[in-house]
C-alpha positions as semicolon CSV with decimal commas, in nm:
position;residue;x (nm);y (nm);z (nm)
1;X;9,690;9,103;10,847
2;X;9,898;9,216;11,139
3;X;10,078;9,544;11,099
4;X;10,348;9,609;11,359
5;X;10,465;9,936;11,212
6;X;10,480;10,298;11,314
7;X;10,337;10,579;11,102
8;X;10,604;10,838;11,029
9;X;10,561;11,197;10,918
10;X;10,885;11,311;10,751
11;X;10,805;11,677;10,816
12;X;10,781;11,611;11,189
13;X;11,057;11,367;11,273
14;X;11,332;11,625;11,316
15;X;11,372;11,721;11,678
16;X;11,110;11,483;11,811
17;X;11,158;11,340;12,160
18;X;11,312;10,995;12,183
19;X;10,981;10,836;12,285
20;X;10,778;10,983;12,000
21;X;10,541;10,742;11,819
22;X;10,676;10,877;11,492
23;X;11,021;10,728;11,545
24;X;11,095;10,380;11,412
25;X;11,384;10,287;11,643
26;X;11,315;10,102;11,966
27;X;11,199;10,332;12,248
28;X;11,028;10,313;12,585
29;X;10,703;10,273;12,391
30;X;10,815;9,919;12,311
31;X;10,839;9,840;12,682
32;X;10,478;9,944;12,748
33;X;10,197;9,690;12,726
34;X;10,118;9,652;12,357
35;X;9,766;9,695;12,225
36;X;9,615;9,631;11,883
37;X;9,320;9,778;11,697
38;X;9,119;9,484;11,556
39;X;8,940;9,516;11,223
40;X;8,726;9,238;11,077
41;X;8,626;9,238;10,712
42;X;8,311;9,054;10,607
43;X;8,401;8,813;10,324
44;X;8,139;8,567;10,208
45;X;8,259;8,308;9,956
46;X;7,984;8,391;9,709
47;X;8,001;8,771;9,737
48;X;8,342;8,903;9,842
49;X;8,386;9,280;9,849
50;X;8,587;9,464;9,586
51;X;8,946;9,516;9,694
52;X;8,964;9,895;9,659
53;X;8,632;9,940;9,836
54;X;8,753;9,719;10,121
55;X;9,064;9,937;10,154
56;X;8,861;10,259;10,160
57;X;8,617;10,111;10,411
58;X;8,896;9,995;10,642
59;X;9,054;10,341;10,636
60;X;8,719;10,501;10,714
61;X;8,660;10,251;10,996
62;X;8,980;10,366;11,166
63;X;8,866;10,728;11,139
64;X;8,521;10,645;11,274
65;X;8,681;10,478;11,576
66;X;8,920;10,768;11,636
67;X;8,636;11,021;11,628
68;X;8,366;10,826;11,814
69;X;8,257;10,990;12,140
70;X;8,324;10,663;12,322
71;X;8,691;10,694;12,221
72;X;8,731;11,047;12,354
73;X;8,755;11,214;12,694
74;X;8,593;10,993;12,955
75;X;8,424;10,765;12,701
76;X;8,405;10,393;12,767
77;X;8,676;10,317;12,508
78;X;8,894;10,621;12,579
79;X;9,141;10,453;12,815
80;X;9,196;10,164;12,574
81;X;9,250;10,415;12,293
82;X;9,506;10,603;12,501
83;X;9,686;10,284;12,599
84;X;9,696;10,177;12,235
85;X;9,837;10,507;12,115
86;X;10,089;10,525;12,401
87;X;10,252;10,206;12,272
88;X;10,324;10,108;11,912
89;X;10,038;10,176;11,672
90;X;9,928;9,827;11,569
91;X;9,631;9,716;11,360
92;X;9,526;9,361;11,270
93;X;9,278;9,274;10,996
94;X;9,094;8,941;11,009
95;X;8,813;8,798;10,800
96;X;8,479;8,648;10,892
97;X;8,168;8,510;10,724
98;X;7,837;8,359;10,824
99;X;7,798;8,282;11,193
100;X;8,147;8,410;11,273
101;X;8,061;8,750;11,128
102;X;7,740;8,763;11,329
103;X;7,929;8,674;11,648
104;X;8,184;8,948;11,576
105;X;7,903;9,197;11,523
106;X;7,763;9,113;11,867
107;X;8,079;9,246;12,035
108;X;8,118;9,617;12,116
109;X;8,243;9,791;11,804
110;X;8,137;9,984;11,495
111;X;8,047;9,847;11,152
112;X;8,138;10,071;10,859
113;X;7,985;9,997;10,520
114;X;8,121;10,086;10,178
115;X;7,982;10,017;9,831
116;X;8,041;9,643;9,864
117;X;8,250;9,609;10,180
118;X;8,166;9,581;10,549
119;X;8,438;9,630;10,807
120;X;8,381;9,616;11,182
121;X;8,634;9,796;11,401
122;X;8,671;9,723;11,770
123;X;8,824;9,917;12,059
124;X;9,189;9,823;12,114
125;X;9,271;9,503;12,301
126;X;9,597;9,379;12,456
127;X;9,815;9,201;12,203
128;X;9,766;8,875;12,394
129;X;9,410;8,944;12,513
130;X;9,181;8,906;12,211
131;X;8,815;8,814;12,271
132;X;8,769;8,449;12,178
133;X;8,518;8,540;11,905
134;X;8,790;8,741;11,728
135;X;9,095;8,534;11,824
136;X;8,972;8,236;11,620
137;X;8,923;8,437;11,301
138;X;9,171;8,391;11,018
139;X;9,427;8,653;10,919
140;X;9,498;8,486;10,584
141;X;9,250;8,462;10,300
142;X;9,196;8,832;10,238
143;X;9,321;8,824;9,879
144;X;9,048;9,034;9,722
145;X;9,024;9,161;9,365
146;X;8,858;9,449;9,187
147;X;8,607;9,304;8,939
148;X;8,634;9,627;8,739
149;X;8,914;9,883;8,722
150;X;8,865;10,122;9,015
151;X;8,777;10,483;8,946
152;X;9,046;10,747;8,948
153;X;9,107;10,892;9,295
154;X;8,908;11,202;9,383
155;X;9,172;11,471;9,420
156;X;8,921;11,705;9,584
157;X;8,962;11,507;9,906
158;X;9,228;11,305;10,087
159;X;9,406;11,031;9,892
160;X;9,597;10,739;10,042
161;X;9,864;10,642;9,790
162;X;10,008;10,288;9,797
163;X;10,368;10,206;9,711
164;X;10,366;10,059;9,355
165;X;10,675;9,846;9,422
166;X;10,508;9,633;9,690
167;X;10,293;9,322;9,657
168;X;10,075;9,303;9,968
169;X;9,766;9,102;10,049
170;X;9,443;9,297;10,077
171;X;9,449;9,246;10,454
172;X;9,797;9,391;10,482
173;X;9,698;9,686;10,264
174;X;9,386;9,746;10,474
175;X;9,606;9,782;10,783
176;X;9,844;10,011;10,596
177;X;9,576;10,249;10,467
178;X;9,431;10,250;10,818
179;X;9,768;10,384;10,934
180;X;9,762;10,641;10,654
181;X;9,415;10,759;10,751
182;X;9,528;10,794;11,112
183;X;9,824;11,004;11,006
184;X;9,594;11,230;10,805
185;X;9,368;11,263;11,112
186;X;9,661;11,363;11,331
187;X;9,750;11,638;11,083
188;X;9,415;11,816;11,123
189;X;9,276;12,081;11,351
190;X;8,957;12,010;11,546
191;X;8,762;12,221;11,297
192;X;8,899;12,021;11,005
193;X;8,832;11,692;11,183
194;X;8,471;11,796;11,238
195;X;8,434;11,887;10,870
196;X;8,575;11,553;10,758
197;X;8,355;11,358;11,000
198;X;8,041;11,547;10,901
199;X;8,119;11,479;10,535
200;X;8,126;11,104;10,608
201;X;8,506;11,067;10,589
202;X;8,532;11,062;10,209
203;X;8,873;10,947;10,087
204;X;9,035;10,767;9,798
205;X;9,286;10,483;9,783
206;X;9,505;10,430;9,479
207;X;9,840;10,285;9,379
208;X;10,080;10,557;9,272
209;X;10,283;10,549;8,953
210;X;10,655;10,505;9,022
211;X;10,752;10,865;8,943
212;X;10,458;11,001;9,141
213;X;10,546;10,779;9,437
214;X;10,898;10,917;9,441
215;X;10,761;11,272;9,442
216;X;10,515;11,190;9,719
217;X;10,780;11,043;9,949
218;X;11,004;11,346;9,899
219;X;10,729;11,603;9,955
220;X;10,712;11,605;10,334
221;X;10,367;11,447;10,342
222;X;10,287;11,190;10,615
223;X;10,420;10,847;10,520
224;X;10,370;10,506;10,680
225;X;10,690;10,313;10,751
226;X;10,641;9,937;10,786
227;X;10,864;9,761;11,037
228;X;10,890;9,455;10,813
229;X;10,752;9,193;11,052
230;X;10,497;9,051;10,803
231;X;10,490;9,002;10,425
232;X;10,730;9,280;10,321
233;X;11,071;9,421;10,403
234;X;11,087;9,738;10,615
235;X;11,003;10,051;10,419
236;X;10,747;10,305;10,305
237;X;10,402;10,173;10,223
238;X;10,147;10,459;10,214
239;X;10,157;10,835;10,172
240;X;9,861;11,043;10,292
241;X;9,794;11,338;10,062
242;X;9,533;11,611;10,078
243;X;9,435;11,616;10,444
244;X;9,431;11,996;10,424
245;X;9,140;11,975;10,177
246;X;8,889;11,834;10,425
247;X;8,786;12,179;10,548
248;X;8,617;12,251;10,217
249;X;8,428;11,922;10,190
250;X;8,048;11,946;10,176
251;X;7,866;11,796;10,472
252;X;7,714;11,454;10,413
253;X;7,346;11,487;10,327
254;X;7,129;11,312;10,580
255;X;6,764;11,211;10,535
């Protein structure tokens, strides 16, 4: 699902320059060439992933792309990443199965695997310049379910809280939690980013209770503001909580 929105951090909006990516009003960033971060979720008819796991995996995929050495410095994807972040922060989630999934996996990108979900993230592309293998994939049809009630969020690490008042498709929510993960990443020091990456980017995704959501949005935590171009009216969709806890996460055990 396309997401033409700008992540907003309430604690940082005051006094920001007019062209800041955190502002929602139209700025010079809208006049720049627009790029999009493509994400493709693997959905086979007979074995679709669980919804919450797909959301977590999409959020982690965004973090993996942001931290990959090819996205940094003089890496082969670094210019595309800079161009993408210099314009509006856009993400589009599409679905693939069978041969289409295999063709998508043959393109430069990174596949991130969860408990049941596989999401492949690709370096940003111009809004009107998608590779043909990705352009033909469907945006609709990502209405996933959780076969069992998801576990409670792990409050020892970052949590991406969804707005309980909204009814979004899984694809739309995957884009939104990707924004939330990116906001959490921007909040961190290099030391904290390294700790989170070495721990395997653990995070939780959960829908907040109404009272908790109100507290979250008034707390100064980073919040995603949707521009309202697809599915929902403009407004708050995700709050990123607990980014400060990543420094104490244990490193991921490797064989």
